[in-house]
Amino acid sequence: MSERDPIQRMADGRRDLQGIATWEPRSIVDRVIVALYRGGLAAGRAVVVALALAILLGQVFLAGLGGTLAQPVVGVFVALSVVPTLALAWYVHHLDVTTPEPLGLLVATVVLGGLFAGFAGVVNSVVEGLFVAPLPDLLAPIAMGLMFVLVVGPVEEGVKLLAIRVFAYRSDRFDAVVDGAVYGAAAGLGFATIENAIYIAGETGVDSPLALIGSGGSIAFVRALAGPGHVIYAAFAGYYLGLAKFNPDRAGPIVLKGLLIAALIHAGYNVLVSIVPTLYSLVSGTPPLLAYAGFVLVYDGIFVALLYRKLQAYRRAYDEAAGSAVESSAA
């Protein structure tokens, strides 16, 4: 419940307190100010999207990403690498017990998730170049681990929340807490798609068709395993964004909690994936790629189970509330 001025509490709606303790647009000036405010917000969102698009276009045309992706084999590998991520995003959408989300909003969130990936890429590159690369080999891994925790996790999960916040969050169709997880999964899908494309294109700059297929297939397999993580992390953060929308008095701490959960899960993956599979491979003699696959399946499986548990708890509460409503109306 929002706080009220003492006059509001005592008057209890019996007196017009416009300009004294309450305010709503009544005059032409008031309406112009409201229009200017809304226009400023819309312009700000447009600038953010335009900047993200400019970064992506720069990667495509200036960094040569477009030419590499234009090769049919590379395009196929990118598409294949996204299949597990798409399947997991669809599954999160399937777990939504409320009204289905409109396809237009979902697609827009996927696109924005991909566009805003460029922001994270720029920040990560700058931080790594300034603080990690100059360090000696002994300290670089420690600095990289700190970077995963303090920069990569919060920044990448933050831009996914931004992808939801600038559009889908404002829609009347975002009408349930669980919708946040659905749109989070969509943002994660868009982010993972662009990230996969960049990684695969970066690993396939070779002339030989056989070498192209070999390197592309290997990195596509790795990215197919890594991509679903983005859906998991963003679905957690998105759920708390949905919780914040329907608890506006506590919105800030709720959003921060979701962001921290997603960022820590993300950073934990980045830190452990470079250590655990390597050690396991050395000790057991398991091929490195197989050890990596096993680690990802176990790590992601744990958090998919936790996400499923949270969404099922929402489903049970929804079913119980719906049942109570039916009983009340029948009485």
XYZ file of C-alpha atoms in Angstrom:
331
model
C 0.000 0.000 0.000
C 1.420 3.416 -0.975
C 2.008 5.987 1.759
C -0.360 8.924 2.068
C 0.100 12.420 3.399
C -1.510 13.080 6.837
C -4.075 15.379 5.212
C -5.042 12.579 2.816
C -5.518 10.155 5.677
C -7.662 12.560 7.677
C -9.721 13.812 4.719
C -10.251 10.239 3.535
C -11.431 11.351 0.117
C -13.955 13.917 1.403
C -12.003 16.929 0.143
C -10.320 17.841 -3.120
C -6.612 18.104 -2.291
C -5.354 18.816 -5.825
C -2.037 20.669 -5.597
C -2.083 20.414 -1.796
C -1.438 16.761 -1.044
C -2.452 15.058 -4.298
C -1.881 15.747 -7.963
C -3.370 14.683 -11.275
C -3.222 16.373 -14.702
C -6.194 18.711 -14.972
C -4.974 21.849 -16.726
C -3.513 22.165 -20.213
C -0.098 22.857 -18.687
C -0.330 19.700 -16.587
C -1.232 17.636 -19.639
C 1.634 19.120 -21.645
C 4.060 18.264 -18.831
C 2.759 14.686 -18.695
C 3.129 14.434 -22.476
C 6.679 15.802 -22.313
C 7.585 13.313 -19.584
C 6.176 10.387 -21.510
C 7.804 11.595 -24.705
C 11.147 11.862 -22.926
C 10.863 8.312 -21.657
C 9.946 7.063 -25.121
C 12.847 8.982 -26.655
C 15.218 7.551 -24.058
C 14.116 4.023 -24.867
C 14.498 4.745 -28.580
C 18.041 6.039 -28.043
C 19.006 2.921 -26.077
C 17.639 0.636 -28.796
C 19.286 2.693 -31.546
C 22.645 2.560 -29.762
C 22.341 -1.204 -29.335
C 21.496 -1.551 -33.033
C 24.498 0.592 -33.972
C 26.806 -1.644 -31.927
C 25.391 -4.762 -33.588
C 25.692 -3.258 -37.065
C 29.268 -2.293 -36.258
C 30.034 -5.900 -35.410
C 28.370 -7.096 -38.600
C 29.924 -4.668 -41.055
C 33.085 -3.332 -39.443
C 34.267 -6.427 -37.588
C 33.458 -8.745 -40.504
C 30.827 -10.743 -38.647
C 28.322 -10.364 -41.475
C 30.648 -11.795 -44.126
C 31.477 -14.814 -42.001
C 27.859 -15.515 -41.119
C 26.929 -15.232 -44.796
C 28.725 -18.526 -45.404
C 25.975 -21.180 -45.513
C 27.909 -23.644 -43.352
C 28.429 -21.054 -40.608
C 24.766 -20.039 -40.734
C 23.728 -23.659 -40.322
C 26.027 -24.108 -37.336
C 24.635 -20.974 -35.684
C 21.070 -22.211 -36.224
C 21.891 -25.644 -34.814
C 23.648 -24.155 -31.806
C 20.481 -22.288 -30.840
C 18.150 -25.321 -30.918
C 18.658 -26.403 -27.258
C 18.300 -22.795 -26.091
C 15.096 -22.365 -28.084
C 13.732 -25.627 -26.674
C 14.386 -24.531 -23.088
C 12.834 -21.090 -23.687
C 9.745 -22.783 -25.133
C 9.567 -25.075 -22.095
C 9.607 -22.106 -19.708
C 6.810 -20.567 -21.787
C 4.918 -23.867 -21.554
C 5.126 -23.766 -17.736
C 3.206 -20.473 -17.620
C -0.177 -21.433 -16.162
C -1.745 -18.035 -16.891
C -2.850 -16.643 -20.255
C -0.350 -17.251 -23.091
C 1.946 -14.373 -23.943
C 1.448 -12.758 -27.373
C 3.928 -13.840 -30.023
C 4.719 -10.231 -30.936
C 5.904 -9.380 -27.423
C 7.959 -12.565 -27.211
C 9.643 -11.935 -30.565
C 10.325 -8.307 -29.644
C 11.954 -9.431 -26.397
C 14.101 -11.971 -28.235
C 15.232 -9.267 -30.659
C 15.980 -6.795 -27.863
C 17.880 -9.479 -25.945
C 20.056 -9.961 -29.017
C 20.526 -6.244 -29.601
C 21.487 -5.494 -26.013
C 24.099 -8.254 -26.052
C 26.310 -5.686 -27.736
C 26.308 -3.505 -24.587
C 27.596 -6.407 -22.531
C 30.217 -7.248 -25.146
C 31.608 -3.707 -25.115
C 31.764 -3.521 -21.305
C 33.347 -6.958 -20.973
C 35.961 -6.182 -23.627
C 36.903 -2.855 -22.056
C 37.204 -4.288 -18.550
C 39.232 -7.282 -19.705
C 41.544 -5.070 -21.733
C 42.135 -2.662 -18.856
C 42.377 -4.968 -15.855
C 42.980 -8.553 -16.941
C 45.149 -8.575 -20.060
C 48.037 -6.500 -18.587
C 48.445 -8.815 -15.584
C 51.090 -11.564 -15.390
C 49.986 -15.105 -16.215
C 49.875 -16.072 -12.530
C 47.392 -13.358 -11.596
C 45.310 -13.245 -14.781
C 43.089 -16.269 -13.894
C 42.265 -14.756 -10.488
C 41.443 -11.414 -12.065
C 39.309 -13.144 -14.692
C 37.380 -14.962 -11.965
C 36.717 -11.665 -10.191
C 35.672 -10.144 -13.493
C 33.118 -12.939 -14.005
C 31.625 -12.256 -10.574
C 31.771 -8.456 -10.485
C 31.317 -7.523 -14.149
C 30.279 -10.240 -16.587
C 27.473 -11.766 -14.524
C 25.818 -8.491 -13.418
C 26.272 -6.753 -16.785
C 24.977 -9.590 -18.972
C 22.007 -10.297 -16.715
C 21.367 -6.582 -16.397
C 21.060 -6.067 -20.159
C 18.649 -9.002 -20.388
C 16.449 -7.352 -17.757
C 16.709 -4.142 -19.771
C 15.468 -6.044 -22.830
C 12.316 -6.934 -20.879
C 11.922 -3.607 -19.146
C 11.909 -1.307 -22.168
C 8.981 -3.007 -23.904
C 7.258 -6.170 -22.660
C 7.203 -5.021 -19.030
C 5.144 -1.981 -20.008
C 2.476 -4.035 -21.775
C -0.883 -4.875 -20.231
C -0.236 -8.460 -21.326
C 2.551 -8.658 -18.739
C -0.156 -9.349 -16.178
C 1.304 -12.006 -13.887
C 4.494 -12.545 -11.901
C 5.306 -15.685 -13.867
C 5.301 -13.668 -17.097
C 8.628 -12.253 -15.987
C 10.220 -15.695 -16.256
C 8.740 -16.199 -19.725
C 10.052 -12.889 -21.041
C 13.349 -13.493 -19.259
C 13.714 -16.754 -21.134
C 12.945 -14.916 -24.386
C 15.609 -12.290 -23.646
C 18.073 -15.063 -22.816
C 17.308 -16.733 -26.143
C 18.061 -13.532 -28.055
C 21.255 -12.922 -26.096
C 22.487 -16.489 -26.599
C 21.748 -16.369 -30.336
C 23.956 -13.320 -30.894
C 26.656 -14.631 -28.581
C 26.682 -17.985 -30.378
C 26.928 -16.237 -33.745
C 29.904 -14.165 -32.590
C 31.742 -17.157 -31.119
C 31.117 -19.410 -34.110
C 32.049 -16.716 -36.626
C 35.208 -15.971 -34.661
C 36.295 -19.621 -34.732
C 35.592 -20.283 -38.415
C 37.787 -17.735 -40.171
C 39.502 -20.408 -42.308
C 39.677 -21.024 -46.035
C 39.515 -24.804 -46.233
C 35.922 -26.152 -46.350
C 36.911 -29.209 -44.325
C 38.633 -27.092 -41.709
C 35.617 -24.797 -41.658
C 33.277 -27.709 -41.004
C 35.563 -29.166 -38.350
C 36.106 -25.968 -36.385
C 32.530 -24.783 -36.874
C 31.044 -28.089 -35.731
C 33.192 -28.152 -32.614
C 32.384 -24.624 -31.488
C 28.708 -25.063 -32.404
C 28.563 -28.089 -30.085
C 30.147 -26.085 -27.274
C 27.779 -23.153 -27.820
C 24.759 -25.464 -28.013
C 25.604 -26.553 -24.477
C 26.457 -23.066 -23.209
C 23.462 -21.223 -24.685
C 20.658 -22.644 -22.490
C 22.375 -21.178 -19.446
C 21.400 -17.701 -20.615
C 17.744 -18.741 -20.588
C 18.044 -20.162 -17.071
C 19.774 -17.116 -15.585
C 17.429 -14.617 -17.252
C 14.315 -16.595 -16.298
C 15.298 -16.323 -12.626
C 15.960 -12.587 -12.899
C 12.803 -12.098 -14.972
C 10.660 -13.873 -12.379
C 11.784 -11.394 -9.736
C 11.161 -8.530 -12.165
C 7.592 -9.820 -12.436
C 7.391 -10.035 -8.649
C 8.575 -6.435 -8.456
C 5.914 -5.242 -10.911
C 3.160 -6.436 -8.604
C 4.904 -5.270 -5.422
C 5.884 -1.726 -6.419
C 6.636 -0.581 -2.872
C 9.472 -3.117 -2.690
C 10.373 -3.158 -6.385
C 14.002 -2.061 -6.012
C 15.154 -4.738 -3.548
C 13.162 -7.422 -5.390
C 14.767 -6.613 -8.751
C 18.200 -6.464 -7.108
C 17.660 -9.875 -5.513
C 16.738 -11.425 -8.854
C 19.683 -9.786 -10.578
C 22.115 -11.018 -7.921
C 20.757 -14.570 -8.102
C 21.073 -14.633 -11.889
C 24.503 -12.976 -11.853
C 25.905 -15.406 -9.267
C 24.599 -18.472 -11.105
C 26.065 -17.066 -14.315
C 29.407 -16.182 -12.754
C 29.565 -19.564 -11.014
C 29.212 -21.268 -14.369
C 31.917 -19.110 -15.970
C 34.366 -19.750 -13.143
C 33.751 -23.477 -12.735
C 33.528 -24.386 -16.430
C 37.184 -23.505 -16.912
C 38.283 -25.566 -13.907
C 36.042 -28.560 -13.175
C 35.946 -30.235 -16.630
C 39.723 -29.807 -17.033
C 40.498 -31.354 -13.659
C 38.015 -34.167 -14.196
C 39.482 -34.888 -17.623
C 43.017 -35.026 -16.229
C 42.069 -37.300 -13.329
C 39.713 -39.651 -15.150
C 41.140 -39.586 -18.660
C 37.760 -38.530 -20.050
C 37.997 -36.593 -23.337
C 37.877 -32.842 -22.567
C 34.814 -32.186 -24.720
C 32.904 -34.993 -23.018
C 33.961 -33.745 -19.583
C 32.734 -30.280 -20.536
C 29.383 -31.659 -21.695
C 28.949 -33.585 -18.463
C 29.688 -30.545 -16.334
C 27.250 -28.326 -18.243
C 24.449 -30.883 -18.060
C 24.896 -31.295 -14.298
C 25.275 -27.580 -13.551
C 22.391 -26.468 -15.745
C 20.299 -29.415 -14.588
C 20.514 -28.252 -10.980
C 19.240 -24.780 -11.786
C 16.624 -25.966 -14.261
C 15.252 -28.086 -11.421
C 15.221 -25.078 -9.075
C 13.532 -22.934 -11.726
C 10.966 -25.662 -12.348
C 10.293 -25.873 -8.617
C 9.688 -22.104 -8.424
C 7.340 -22.104 -11.421
C 5.484 -25.123 -10.087
C 5.006 -23.358 -6.749
C 3.402 -20.503 -8.663
C 1.218 -22.977 -10.555
C -0.008 -24.608 -7.340
C -0.818 -21.246 -5.763
C -2.616 -20.164 -8.941
C -4.698 -23.356 -9.040
C -5.575 -23.027 -5.348
C -6.592 -19.381 -5.761
C -8.677 -20.203 -8.835
C -10.384 -23.035 -6.991
C -11.173 -20.791 -4.022
C -12.601 -18.155 -6.366
C -14.898 -20.720 -7.980
C -16.107 -21.953 -4.578
C -16.788 -18.383 -3.417
C -18.777 -17.542 -6.547
C -20.805 -20.757 -6.204
C -21.652 -20.119 -2.531
